[in-house]
Amino acid sequence: MILDQDGNPVSGDISNAALTVFVLGEEDRVPLELRVNGDGSYSNLQLYPQSYTVWIEGPVDGPGDQNVDLTGDPVEHNITVTPYLVIPEPTATVSGGDLEVNYEITPSQGHTAEERVVLVSSVAKVGVNTGNGPRWQTRQETLGSNSGTATVTLDSELLEMAEERGGGNLHIRVAARSDQTTEWNYSVPIAIEAP
């Protein structure tokens, strides 16, 4: 798991390599890249039993290179980082034809939230580049501050696609970009039943 300084998962976006764990074996020349999932996990169960150097890159301040020995039993290796922007899991409720999303974004020292959005999608692994297509729908609302309640209108196209392709759920997460990077920090995604 990738964890923040308080022990909470740091979410990645599996659709891009913005938050990536690198694993370099003793005799390897090119590191293996493991993308961080939306729940903060990363894994590879097929590594050769040897010693590895592990590090993380993305919109986080990481601990630097770490040595992980895989010559014995399987290893669970957590990496504690300081995200540029800490975004706890949002909460959401449906009110009439709208979705109200409560959110909070806390910048780490030296960072300011340059862009902030809430994403509501029929896609379980929604990211800022998910967009719309013939088999999915996503709504993206710009957030004006680092905390509050965002209102997203639930239109018929989004609800139909959530029913047809999203398992009857809407998938919600908050994303923000620090003024120090082009990459986005994310909240852990949540799912609620589409009305």
JSON list of C-alpha atoms in Angstrom, two decimals:
[
{"chain": "A", "resi": 1, "resn": "MET", "atom": "CA", "xyz": [0.00, 0.00, 0.00]},
{"chain": "A", "resi": 2, "resn": "ILE", "atom": "CA", "xyz": [0.92, 3.62, -0.49]},
{"chain": "A", "resi": 3, "resn": "LEU", "atom": "CA", "xyz": [0.03, 5.44, 2.74]},
{"chain": "A", "resi": 4, "resn": "ASP", "atom": "CA", "xyz": [0.08, 9.07, 3.80]},
{"chain": "A", "resi": 5, "resn": "GLN", "atom": "CA", "xyz": [1.66, 10.36, 7.00]},
{"chain": "A", "resi": 6, "resn": "ASP", "atom": "CA", "xyz": [-1.57, 9.52, 8.91]},
{"chain": "A", "resi": 7, "resn": "GLY", "atom": "CA", "xyz": [-1.74, 5.93, 7.63]},
{"chain": "A", "resi": 8, "resn": "ASN", "atom": "CA", "xyz": [-4.52, 6.57, 5.09]},
{"chain": "A", "resi": 9, "resn": "PRO", "atom": "CA", "xyz": [-4.31, 5.11, 1.54]},
{"chain": "A", "resi": 10, "resn": "VAL", "atom": "CA", "xyz": [-2.97, 7.40, -1.19]},
{"chain": "A", "resi": 11, "resn": "SER", "atom": "CA", "xyz": [-4.99, 6.78, -4.31]},
{"chain": "A", "resi": 12, "resn": "GLY", "atom": "CA", "xyz": [-3.52, 6.39, -7.77]},
{"chain": "A", "resi": 13, "resn": "ASP", "atom": "CA", "xyz": [-5.10, 6.41, -11.22]},
{"chain": "A", "resi": 14, "resn": "ILE", "atom": "CA", "xyz": [-4.59, 3.02, -12.85]},
{"chain": "A", "resi": 15, "resn": "SER", "atom": "CA", "xyz": [-5.27, 4.53, -16.29]},
{"chain": "A", "resi": 16, "resn": "ASN", "atom": "CA", "xyz": [-1.99, 6.47, -16.25]},
{"chain": "A", "resi": 17, "resn": "ALA", "atom": "CA", "xyz": [1.46, 6.25, -14.70]},
{"chain": "A", "resi": 18, "resn": "ALA", "atom": "CA", "xyz": [1.25, 9.48, -12.68]},
{"chain": "A", "resi": 19, "resn": "LEU", "atom": "CA", "xyz": [1.79, 7.63, -9.38]},
{"chain": "A", "resi": 20, "resn": "THR", "atom": "CA", "xyz": [4.15, 4.71, -9.96]},
{"chain": "A", "resi": 21, "resn": "VAL", "atom": "CA", "xyz": [6.24, 2.38, -7.81]},
{"chain": "A", "resi": 22, "resn": "PHE", "atom": "CA", "xyz": [9.52, 1.38, -9.45]},
{"chain": "A", "resi": 23, "resn": "VAL", "atom": "CA", "xyz": [11.17, -1.97, -8.65]},
{"chain": "A", "resi": 24, "resn": "LEU", "atom": "CA", "xyz": [14.77, -2.64, -9.73]},
{"chain": "A", "resi": 25, "resn": "GLY", "atom": "CA", "xyz": [16.39, -6.03, -9.13]},
{"chain": "A", "resi": 26, "resn": "GLU", "atom": "CA", "xyz": [20.08, -6.54, -8.28]},
{"chain": "A", "resi": 27, "resn": "GLU", "atom": "CA", "xyz": [20.98, -7.63, -11.80]},
{"chain": "A", "resi": 28, "resn": "ASP", "atom": "CA", "xyz": [18.35, -5.63, -13.69]},
{"chain": "A", "resi": 29, "resn": "ARG", "atom": "CA", "xyz": [19.06, -2.60, -15.86]},
{"chain": "A", "resi": 30, "resn": "VAL", "atom": "CA", "xyz": [15.50, -1.38, -16.32]},
{"chain": "A", "resi": 31, "resn": "PRO", "atom": "CA", "xyz": [13.07, -1.03, -13.41]},
{"chain": "A", "resi": 32, "resn": "LEU", "atom": "CA", "xyz": [9.65, -2.63, -13.40]},
{"chain": "A", "resi": 33, "resn": "GLU", "atom": "CA", "xyz": [6.86, -0.01, -13.21]},
{"chain": "A", "resi": 34, "resn": "LEU", "atom": "CA", "xyz": [3.86, -0.77, -10.98]},
{"chain": "A", "resi": 35, "resn": "ARG", "atom": "CA", "xyz": [0.95, 1.66, -11.21]},
{"chain": "A", "resi": 36, "resn": "VAL", "atom": "CA", "xyz": [-0.82, 2.52, -7.98]},
{"chain": "A", "resi": 37, "resn": "ASN", "atom": "CA", "xyz": [-4.50, 1.49, -7.89]},
{"chain": "A", "resi": 38, "resn": "GLY", "atom": "CA", "xyz": [-7.41, 3.64, -6.76]},
{"chain": "A", "resi": 39, "resn": "ASP", "atom": "CA", "xyz": [-7.36, 2.02, -3.32]},
{"chain": "A", "resi": 40, "resn": "GLY", "atom": "CA", "xyz": [-3.65, 2.81, -2.82]},
{"chain": "A", "resi": 41, "resn": "SER", "atom": "CA", "xyz": [-2.42, -0.72, -3.50]},
{"chain": "A", "resi": 42, "resn": "TYR", "atom": "CA", "xyz": [0.28, -1.91, -5.87]},
{"chain": "A", "resi": 43, "resn": "SER", "atom": "CA", "xyz": [1.51, -5.45, -6.44]},
{"chain": "A", "resi": 44, "resn": "ASN", "atom": "CA", "xyz": [3.49, -7.92, -8.48]},
{"chain": "A", "resi": 45, "resn": "LEU", "atom": "CA", "xyz": [3.33, -11.57, -7.46]},
{"chain": "A", "resi": 46, "resn": "GLN", "atom": "CA", "xyz": [5.83, -12.77, -10.09]},
{"chain": "A", "resi": 47, "resn": "LEU", "atom": "CA", "xyz": [9.11, -11.22, -8.93]},
{"chain": "A", "resi": 48, "resn": "TYR", "atom": "CA", "xyz": [12.25, -13.36, -8.83]},
{"chain": "A", "resi": 49, "resn": "PRO", "atom": "CA", "xyz": [13.43, -14.04, -5.24]},
{"chain": "A", "resi": 50, "resn": "GLN", "atom": "CA", "xyz": [16.24, -11.51, -4.83]},
{"chain": "A", "resi": 51, "resn": "SER", "atom": "CA", "xyz": [16.90, -8.09, -3.32]},
{"chain": "A", "resi": 52, "resn": "TYR", "atom": "CA", "xyz": [15.21, -5.09, -4.96]},
{"chain": "A", "resi": 53, "resn": "THR", "atom": "CA", "xyz": [15.50, -1.32, -4.81]},
{"chain": "A", "resi": 54, "resn": "VAL", "atom": "CA", "xyz": [12.02, 0.24, -4.59]},
{"chain": "A", "resi": 55, "resn": "TRP", "atom": "CA", "xyz": [11.03, 3.90, -5.00]},
{"chain": "A", "resi": 56, "resn": "ILE", "atom": "CA", "xyz": [7.94, 5.92, -5.88]},
{"chain": "A", "resi": 57, "resn": "GLU", "atom": "CA", "xyz": [7.42, 8.80, -8.30]},
{"chain": "A", "resi": 58, "resn": "GLY", "atom": "CA", "xyz": [4.43, 11.07, -8.71]},
{"chain": "A", "resi": 59, "resn": "PRO", "atom": "CA", "xyz": [2.71, 13.99, -6.96]},
{"chain": "A", "resi": 60, "resn": "VAL", "atom": "CA", "xyz": [4.11, 12.93, -3.58]},
{"chain": "A", "resi": 61, "resn": "ASP", "atom": "CA", "xyz": [7.23, 13.41, -1.50]},
{"chain": "A", "resi": 62, "resn": "GLY", "atom": "CA", "xyz": [8.52, 9.88, -1.00]},
{"chain": "A", "resi": 63, "resn": "PRO", "atom": "CA", "xyz": [11.10, 8.29, 1.27]},
{"chain": "A", "resi": 64, "resn": "GLY", "atom": "CA", "xyz": [13.66, 7.75, -1.51]},
{"chain": "A", "resi": 65, "resn": "ASP", "atom": "CA", "xyz": [15.18, 4.39, -2.42]},
{"chain": "A", "resi": 66, "resn": "GLN", "atom": "CA", "xyz": [14.27, 1.49, -0.15]},
{"chain": "A", "resi": 67, "resn": "ASN", "atom": "CA", "xyz": [15.81, -1.98, -0.15]},
{"chain": "A", "resi": 68, "resn": "VAL", "atom": "CA", "xyz": [13.34, -4.91, -0.13]},
{"chain": "A", "resi": 69, "resn": "ASP", "atom": "CA", "xyz": [14.55, -8.50, 0.23]},
{"chain": "A", "resi": 70, "resn": "LEU", "atom": "CA", "xyz": [12.32, -11.08, -1.50]},
{"chain": "A", "resi": 71, "resn": "THR", "atom": "CA", "xyz": [14.52, -14.13, -0.95]},
{"chain": "A", "resi": 72, "resn": "GLY", "atom": "CA", "xyz": [12.18, -15.55, 1.73]},
{"chain": "A", "resi": 73, "resn": "ASP", "atom": "CA", "xyz": [8.43, -15.49, 2.13]},
{"chain": "A", "resi": 74, "resn": "PRO", "atom": "CA", "xyz": [6.19, -13.08, 0.19]},
{"chain": "A", "resi": 75, "resn": "VAL", "atom": "CA", "xyz": [6.58, -9.51, 1.39]},
{"chain": "A", "resi": 76, "resn": "GLU", "atom": "CA", "xyz": [4.04, -6.76, 1.88]},
{"chain": "A", "resi": 77, "resn": "HIS", "atom": "CA", "xyz": [5.91, -3.48, 1.57]},
{"chain": "A", "resi": 78, "resn": "ASN", "atom": "CA", "xyz": [4.06, -0.28, 2.47]},
{"chain": "A", "resi": 79, "resn": "ILE", "atom": "CA", "xyz": [5.49, 3.04, 1.35]},
{"chain": "A", "resi": 80, "resn": "THR", "atom": "CA", "xyz": [4.69, 6.13, 3.40]},
{"chain": "A", "resi": 81, "resn": "VAL", "atom": "CA", "xyz": [4.61, 9.38, 1.42]},
{"chain": "A", "resi": 82, "resn": "THR", "atom": "CA", "xyz": [3.44, 12.96, 1.80]},
{"chain": "A", "resi": 83, "resn": "PRO", "atom": "CA", "xyz": [0.98, 13.71, -1.03]},
{"chain": "A", "resi": 84, "resn": "TYR", "atom": "CA", "xyz": [1.23, 17.20, -2.48]},
{"chain": "A", "resi": 85, "resn": "LEU", "atom": "CA", "xyz": [-2.52, 17.46, -1.80]},
{"chain": "A", "resi": 86, "resn": "VAL", "atom": "CA", "xyz": [-4.23, 15.23, 0.79]},
{"chain": "A", "resi": 87, "resn": "ILE", "atom": "CA", "xyz": [-7.76, 14.34, -0.33]},
{"chain": "A", "resi": 88, "resn": "PRO", "atom": "CA", "xyz": [-9.82, 12.15, 2.03]},
{"chain": "A", "resi": 89, "resn": "GLU", "atom": "CA", "xyz": [-12.61, 9.97, 0.69]},
{"chain": "A", "resi": 90, "resn": "PRO", "atom": "CA", "xyz": [-15.62, 12.19, -0.15]},
{"chain": "A", "resi": 91, "resn": "THR", "atom": "CA", "xyz": [-19.19, 11.56, 0.94]},
{"chain": "A", "resi": 92, "resn": "ALA", "atom": "CA", "xyz": [-22.14, 11.82, -1.43]},
{"chain": "A", "resi": 93, "resn": "THR", "atom": "CA", "xyz": [-25.93, 11.93, -1.26]},
{"chain": "A", "resi": 94, "resn": "VAL", "atom": "CA", "xyz": [-28.62, 12.16, -3.90]},
{"chain": "A", "resi": 95, "resn": "SER", "atom": "CA", "xyz": [-31.07, 15.03, -3.53]},
{"chain": "A", "resi": 96, "resn": "GLY", "atom": "CA", "xyz": [-33.75, 15.20, -6.22]},
{"chain": "A", "resi": 97, "resn": "GLY", "atom": "CA", "xyz": [-31.97, 15.11, -9.57]},
{"chain": "A", "resi": 98, "resn": "ASP", "atom": "CA", "xyz": [-28.64, 16.23, -8.11]},
{"chain": "A", "resi": 99, "resn": "LEU", "atom": "CA", "xyz": [-25.70, 14.56, -6.45]},
{"chain": "A", "resi": 100, "resn": "GLU", "atom": "CA", "xyz": [-24.19, 16.47, -3.55]},
{"chain": "A", "resi": 101, "resn": "VAL", "atom": "CA", "xyz": [-20.54, 15.62, -2.87]},
{"chain": "A", "resi": 102, "resn": "ASN", "atom": "CA", "xyz": [-18.83, 16.76, 0.35]},
{"chain": "A", "resi": 103, "resn": "TYR", "atom": "CA", "xyz": [-15.07, 17.08, -0.05]},
{"chain": "A", "resi": 104, "resn": "GLU", "atom": "CA", "xyz": [-11.92, 18.42, 1.55]},
{"chain": "A", "resi": 105, "resn": "ILE", "atom": "CA", "xyz": [-8.47, 19.09, 0.08]},
{"chain": "A", "resi": 106, "resn": "THR", "atom": "CA", "xyz": [-5.50, 19.84, 2.34]},
{"chain": "A", "resi": 107, "resn": "PRO", "atom": "CA", "xyz": [-2.32, 21.10, 0.65]},
{"chain": "A", "resi": 108, "resn": "SER", "atom": "CA", "xyz": [1.00, 19.92, 2.09]},
{"chain": "A", "resi": 109, "resn": "GLN", "atom": "CA", "xyz": [3.61, 22.52, 2.98]},
{"chain": "A", "resi": 110, "resn": "GLY", "atom": "CA", "xyz": [4.82, 24.41, -0.09]},
{"chain": "A", "resi": 111, "resn": "HIS", "atom": "CA", "xyz": [1.83, 23.42, -2.24]},
{"chain": "A", "resi": 112, "resn": "THR", "atom": "CA", "xyz": [-1.36, 25.15, -3.35]},
{"chain": "A", "resi": 113, "resn": "ALA", "atom": "CA", "xyz": [-4.30, 23.50, -5.11]},
{"chain": "A", "resi": 114, "resn": "GLU", "atom": "CA", "xyz": [-4.15, 24.97, -8.63]},
{"chain": "A", "resi": 115, "resn": "GLU", "atom": "CA", "xyz": [-7.06, 22.91, -10.04]},
{"chain": "A", "resi": 116, "resn": "ARG", "atom": "CA", "xyz": [-9.81, 21.00, -8.23]},
{"chain": "A", "resi": 117, "resn": "VAL", "atom": "CA", "xyz": [-12.59, 18.82, -9.68]},
{"chain": "A", "resi": 118, "resn": "VAL", "atom": "CA", "xyz": [-15.17, 16.28, -8.62]},
{"chain": "A", "resi": 119, "resn": "LEU", "atom": "CA", "xyz": [-15.66, 13.34, -11.01]},
{"chain": "A", "resi": 120, "resn": "VAL", "atom": "CA", "xyz": [-18.91, 11.36, -11.29]},
{"chain": "A", "resi": 121, "resn": "SER", "atom": "CA", "xyz": [-18.85, 8.46, -13.74]},
{"chain": "A", "resi": 122, "resn": "SER", "atom": "CA", "xyz": [-20.26, 5.15, -14.87]},
{"chain": "A", "resi": 123, "resn": "VAL", "atom": "CA", "xyz": [-16.60, 3.99, -14.92]},
{"chain": "A", "resi": 124, "resn": "ALA", "atom": "CA", "xyz": [-15.28, 2.43, -11.71]},
{"chain": "A", "resi": 125, "resn": "LYS", "atom": "CA", "xyz": [-11.69, 3.65, -12.23]},
{"chain": "A", "resi": 126, "resn": "VAL", "atom": "CA", "xyz": [-12.51, 7.21, -13.21]},
{"chain": "A", "resi": 127, "resn": "GLY", "atom": "CA", "xyz": [-9.71, 9.75, -13.71]},
{"chain": "A", "resi": 128, "resn": "VAL", "atom": "CA", "xyz": [-9.48, 13.31, -14.99]},
{"chain": "A", "resi": 129, "resn": "ASN", "atom": "CA", "xyz": [-9.05, 12.05, -18.57]},
{"chain": "A", "resi": 130, "resn": "THR", "atom": "CA", "xyz": [-11.93, 9.53, -18.58]},
{"chain": "A", "resi": 131, "resn": "GLY", "atom": "CA", "xyz": [-14.37, 11.76, -20.49]},
{"chain": "A", "resi": 132, "resn": "ASN", "atom": "CA", "xyz": [-17.40, 10.39, -22.35]},
{"chain": "A", "resi": 133, "resn": "GLY", "atom": "CA", "xyz": [-17.79, 7.71, -24.97]},
{"chain": "A", "resi": 134, "resn": "PRO", "atom": "CA", "xyz": [-20.31, 5.35, -26.51]},
{"chain": "A", "resi": 135, "resn": "ARG", "atom": "CA", "xyz": [-20.11, 3.00, -23.49]},
{"chain": "A", "resi": 136, "resn": "TRP", "atom": "CA", "xyz": [-19.38, 5.36, -20.59]},
{"chain": "A", "resi": 137, "resn": "GLN", "atom": "CA", "xyz": [-20.33, 8.75, -19.25]},
{"chain": "A", "resi": 138, "resn": "THR", "atom": "CA", "xyz": [-18.45, 11.05, -16.87]},
{"chain": "A", "resi": 139, "resn": "ARG", "atom": "CA", "xyz": [-19.34, 14.42, -15.39]},
{"chain": "A", "resi": 140, "resn": "GLN", "atom": "CA", "xyz": [-16.59, 16.72, -14.17]},
{"chain": "A", "resi": 141, "resn": "GLU", "atom": "CA", "xyz": [-17.36, 19.77, -12.05]},
{"chain": "A", "resi": 142, "resn": "THR", "atom": "CA", "xyz": [-14.76, 22.39, -11.16]},
{"chain": "A", "resi": 143, "resn": "LEU", "atom": "CA", "xyz": [-14.43, 23.07, -7.45]},
{"chain": "A", "resi": 144, "resn": "GLY", "atom": "CA", "xyz": [-13.98, 26.67, -6.32]},
{"chain": "A", "resi": 145, "resn": "SER", "atom": "CA", "xyz": [-12.36, 26.02, -2.93]},
{"chain": "A", "resi": 146, "resn": "ASN", "atom": "CA", "xyz": [-10.47, 23.40, -0.93]},
{"chain": "A", "resi": 147, "resn": "SER", "atom": "CA", "xyz": [-13.56, 22.23, 0.97]},
{"chain": "A", "resi": 148, "resn": "GLY", "atom": "CA", "xyz": [-17.30, 22.32, 0.66]},
{"chain": "A", "resi": 149, "resn": "THR", "atom": "CA", "xyz": [-20.17, 20.65, -1.14]},
{"chain": "A", "resi": 150, "resn": "ALA", "atom": "CA", "xyz": [-20.27, 20.29, -4.92]},
{"chain": "A", "resi": 151, "resn": "THR", "atom": "CA", "xyz": [-23.54, 19.76, -6.77]},
{"chain": "A", "resi": 152, "resn": "VAL", "atom": "CA", "xyz": [-23.54, 17.59, -9.90]},
{"chain": "A", "resi": 153, "resn": "THR", "atom": "CA", "xyz": [-26.70, 17.31, -11.99]},
{"chain": "A", "resi": 154, "resn": "LEU", "atom": "CA", "xyz": [-27.61, 13.69, -12.73]},
{"chain": "A", "resi": 155, "resn": "ASP", "atom": "CA", "xyz": [-28.72, 13.77, -16.35]},
{"chain": "A", "resi": 156, "resn": "SER", "atom": "CA", "xyz": [-30.41, 10.88, -18.17]},
{"chain": "A", "resi": 157, "resn": "GLU", "atom": "CA", "xyz": [-27.33, 9.89, -20.24]},
{"chain": "A", "resi": 158, "resn": "LEU", "atom": "CA", "xyz": [-25.19, 9.48, -17.13]},
{"chain": "A", "resi": 159, "resn": "LEU", "atom": "CA", "xyz": [-27.87, 7.53, -15.26]},
{"chain": "A", "resi": 160, "resn": "GLU", "atom": "CA", "xyz": [-28.63, 5.25, -18.24]},
{"chain": "A", "resi": 161, "resn": "MET", "atom": "CA", "xyz": [-24.94, 4.41, -18.69]},
{"chain": "A", "resi": 162, "resn": "ALA", "atom": "CA", "xyz": [-24.53, 3.83, -14.94]},
{"chain": "A", "resi": 163, "resn": "GLU", "atom": "CA", "xyz": [-27.37, 1.31, -15.15]},
{"chain": "A", "resi": 164, "resn": "GLU", "atom": "CA", "xyz": [-26.18, -0.37, -18.38]},
{"chain": "A", "resi": 165, "resn": "ARG", "atom": "CA", "xyz": [-22.38, -0.42, -17.87]},
{"chain": "A", "resi": 166, "resn": "GLY", "atom": "CA", "xyz": [-21.70, 0.72, -14.31]},
{"chain": "A", "resi": 167, "resn": "GLY", "atom": "CA", "xyz": [-23.47, -2.07, -12.45]},
{"chain": "A", "resi": 168, "resn": "GLY", "atom": "CA", "xyz": [-26.15, 0.37, -11.33]},
{"chain": "A", "resi": 169, "resn": "ASN", "atom": "CA", "xyz": [-23.58, 2.55, -9.55]},
{"chain": "A", "resi": 170, "resn": "LEU", "atom": "CA", "xyz": [-22.14, 6.02, -9.87]},
{"chain": "A", "resi": 171, "resn": "HIS", "atom": "CA", "xyz": [-18.42, 6.23, -9.12]},
{"chain": "A", "resi": 172, "resn": "ILE", "atom": "CA", "xyz": [-17.22, 9.40, -7.44]},
{"chain": "A", "resi": 173, "resn": "ARG", "atom": "CA", "xyz": [-13.83, 10.83, -6.57]},
{"chain": "A", "resi": 174, "resn": "VAL", "atom": "CA", "xyz": [-12.20, 14.19, -6.03]},
{"chain": "A", "resi": 175, "resn": "ALA", "atom": "CA", "xyz": [-9.02, 15.17, -7.88]},
{"chain": "A", "resi": 176, "resn": "ALA", "atom": "CA", "xyz": [-6.73, 18.15, -7.40]},
{"chain": "A", "resi": 177, "resn": "ARG", "atom": "CA", "xyz": [-3.50, 19.35, -8.97]},
{"chain": "A", "resi": 178, "resn": "SER", "atom": "CA", "xyz": [-0.78, 21.20, -7.06]},
{"chain": "A", "resi": 179, "resn": "ASP", "atom": "CA", "xyz": [0.79, 24.32, -8.50]},
{"chain": "A", "resi": 180, "resn": "GLN", "atom": "CA", "xyz": [4.10, 22.40, -8.33]},
{"chain": "A", "resi": 181, "resn": "THR", "atom": "CA", "xyz": [3.22, 19.63, -10.85]},
{"chain": "A", "resi": 182, "resn": "THR", "atom": "CA", "xyz": [1.17, 18.61, -13.87]},
{"chain": "A", "resi": 183, "resn": "GLU", "atom": "CA", "xyz": [0.02, 15.39, -12.14]},
{"chain": "A", "resi": 184, "resn": "TRP", "atom": "CA", "xyz": [-3.15, 14.98, -10.07]},
{"chain": "A", "resi": 185, "resn": "ASN", "atom": "CA", "xyz": [-3.72, 13.72, -6.54]},
{"chain": "A", "resi": 186, "resn": "TYR", "atom": "CA", "xyz": [-6.95, 11.72, -6.06]},
{"chain": "A", "resi": 187, "resn": "SER", "atom": "CA", "xyz": [-9.28, 10.66, -3.30]},
{"chain": "A", "resi": 188, "resn": "VAL", "atom": "CA", "xyz": [-10.07, 6.99, -2.92]},
{"chain": "A", "resi": 189, "resn": "PRO", "atom": "CA", "xyz": [-13.11, 6.44, -5.19]},
{"chain": "A", "resi": 190, "resn": "ILE", "atom": "CA", "xyz": [-16.51, 5.73, -3.72]},
{"chain": "A", "resi": 191, "resn": "ALA", "atom": "CA", "xyz": [-19.56, 4.13, -5.35]},
{"chain": "A", "resi": 192, "resn": "ILE", "atom": "CA", "xyz": [-23.20, 4.87, -4.65]},
{"chain": "A", "resi": 193, "resn": "GLU", "atom": "CA", "xyz": [-26.30, 3.31, -6.15]},
{"chain": "A", "resi": 194, "resn": "ALA", "atom": "CA", "xyz": [-27.63, 5.36, -9.05]},
{"chain": "A", "resi": 195, "resn": "PRO", "atom": "CA", "xyz": [-31.16, 6.67, -8.41]}
]
